[in-house]
């Protein structure tokens, strides 16, 4: 990886991030899981920035690279439905009554 933080901040799609960090990837896999990988990556970046606010640019990019690899790997072994990164996966339909909500009077 020879890029700068300024260059990183200009990237927009999953392939750009993977190529920036020199990470191998399957284009078909990325095409199917793009939004989920990027959402997981975004969550991990926010955690890095919050936990390590004093990192220099090189250290930050190294952690970001590991975070992107982790985000990518997450969906090679799990599914978007299992990870539930998006709000839609966590909402219950308004007309649904769960068994746990029914009293046993």
GROMACS .gro file of C-alpha atoms in nm:
model
  105
    1UNK     CA    1   0.000   0.000   0.000
    2UNK     CA    2   0.153   0.328  -0.109
    3UNK     CA    3  -0.152   0.554  -0.106
    4UNK     CA    4  -0.220   0.848   0.122
    5UNK     CA    5  -0.511   0.924   0.351
    6UNK     CA    6  -0.616   1.201   0.110
    7UNK     CA    7  -0.627   0.948  -0.176
    8UNK     CA    8  -0.820   0.705   0.043
    9UNK     CA    9  -1.081   0.972   0.114
   10UNK     CA   10  -1.146   1.010  -0.260
   11UNK     CA   11  -1.240   0.644  -0.313
   12UNK     CA   12  -1.604   0.564  -0.380
   13UNK     CA   13  -1.664   0.198  -0.461
   14UNK     CA   14  -1.568  -0.137  -0.315
   15UNK     CA   15  -1.330  -0.226  -0.597
   16UNK     CA   16  -1.145   0.105  -0.553
   17UNK     CA   17  -1.093   0.037  -0.183
   18UNK     CA   18  -0.977  -0.320  -0.243
   19UNK     CA   19  -0.736  -0.212  -0.517
   20UNK     CA   20  -0.608   0.083  -0.310
   21UNK     CA   21  -0.511  -0.158  -0.031
   22UNK     CA   22  -0.386  -0.425  -0.273
   23UNK     CA   23  -0.628  -0.684  -0.141
   24UNK     CA   24  -0.720  -0.978  -0.366
   25UNK     CA   25  -1.091  -1.011  -0.437
   26UNK     CA   26  -1.343  -1.196  -0.649
   27UNK     CA   27  -1.527  -0.940  -0.867
   28UNK     CA   28  -1.840  -1.157  -0.880
   29UNK     CA   29  -1.845  -1.189  -0.501
   30UNK     CA   30  -1.797  -0.812  -0.459
   31UNK     CA   31  -2.072  -0.742  -0.712
   32UNK     CA   32  -2.319  -0.948  -0.508
   33UNK     CA   33  -2.207  -0.828  -0.162
   34UNK     CA   34  -2.090  -0.473  -0.236
   35UNK     CA   35  -2.329  -0.280  -0.011
   36UNK     CA   36  -2.284  -0.517   0.280
   37UNK     CA   37  -1.904  -0.509   0.256
   38UNK     CA   38  -1.903  -0.129   0.241
   39UNK     CA   39  -2.147  -0.097   0.532
   40UNK     CA   40  -1.939  -0.332   0.749
   41UNK     CA   41  -1.622  -0.148   0.646
   42UNK     CA   42  -1.781   0.185   0.737
   43UNK     CA   43  -1.880   0.052   1.080
   44UNK     CA   44  -1.527  -0.077   1.141
   45UNK     CA   45  -1.369   0.254   1.030
   46UNK     CA   46  -1.588   0.447   1.273
   47UNK     CA   47  -1.480   0.215   1.554
   48UNK     CA   48  -1.112   0.260   1.463
   49UNK     CA   49  -1.146   0.638   1.454
   50UNK     CA   50  -1.325   0.642   1.790
   51UNK     CA   51  -1.089   0.400   1.964
   52UNK     CA   52  -0.762   0.533   1.821
   53UNK     CA   53  -0.803   0.908   1.756
   54UNK     CA   54  -0.428   0.979   1.770
   55UNK     CA   55  -0.308   0.743   1.497
   56UNK     CA   56  -0.089   0.892   1.226
   57UNK     CA   57  -0.201   0.850   0.864
   58UNK     CA   58   0.011   0.540   0.801
   59UNK     CA   59  -0.115   0.362   1.112
   60UNK     CA   60  -0.472   0.460   1.031
   61UNK     CA   61  -0.445   0.324   0.677
   62UNK     CA   62  -0.296  -0.002   0.807
   63UNK     CA   63  -0.592  -0.047   1.040
   64UNK     CA   64  -0.834   0.048   0.762
   65UNK     CA   65  -0.674  -0.215   0.538
   66UNK     CA   66  -0.724  -0.482   0.804
   67UNK     CA   67  -1.082  -0.360   0.854
   68UNK     CA   68  -1.160  -0.392   0.483
   69UNK     CA   69  -1.015  -0.742   0.477
   70UNK     CA   70  -1.229  -0.828   0.781
   71UNK     CA   71  -1.541  -0.682   0.617
   72UNK     CA   72  -1.476  -0.880   0.298
   73UNK     CA   73  -1.406  -1.202   0.491
   74UNK     CA   74  -1.722  -1.161   0.699
   75UNK     CA   75  -1.938  -1.223   0.394
   76UNK     CA   76  -1.734  -1.517   0.270
   77UNK     CA   77  -1.842  -1.708   0.582
   78UNK     CA   78  -2.169  -1.538   0.672
   79UNK     CA   79  -2.471  -1.394   0.496
   80UNK     CA   80  -2.613  -1.041   0.490
   81UNK     CA   81  -2.924  -1.173   0.662
   82UNK     CA   82  -2.715  -1.316   0.946
   83UNK     CA   83  -2.510  -0.997   0.988
   84UNK     CA   84  -2.818  -0.768   0.979
   85UNK     CA   85  -2.623  -0.451   0.903
   86UNK     CA   86  -2.912  -0.262   0.753
   87UNK     CA   87  -3.219  -0.134   0.937
   88UNK     CA   88  -3.454  -0.332   0.713
   89UNK     CA   89  -3.316  -0.659   0.854
   90UNK     CA   90  -3.394  -0.551   1.210
   91UNK     CA   91  -3.749  -0.423   1.164
   92UNK     CA   92  -4.047  -0.641   1.234
   93UNK     CA   93  -4.357  -0.593   1.019
   94UNK     CA   94  -4.614  -0.370   1.194
   95UNK     CA   95  -4.888  -0.633   1.180
   96UNK     CA   96  -4.676  -0.912   1.331
   97UNK     CA   97  -4.728  -1.036   1.687
   98UNK     CA   98  -4.440  -1.242   1.822
   99UNK     CA   99  -4.510  -1.546   2.037
  100UNK     CA  100  -4.295  -1.391   2.309
  101UNK     CA  101  -4.537  -1.096   2.322
  102UNK     CA  102  -4.842  -1.316   2.387
  103UNK     CA  103  -4.922  -1.354   2.756
  104UNK     CA  104  -5.000  -1.690   2.914
  105UNK     CA  105  -5.293  -1.571   3.131
   0.00000   0.00000   0.00000
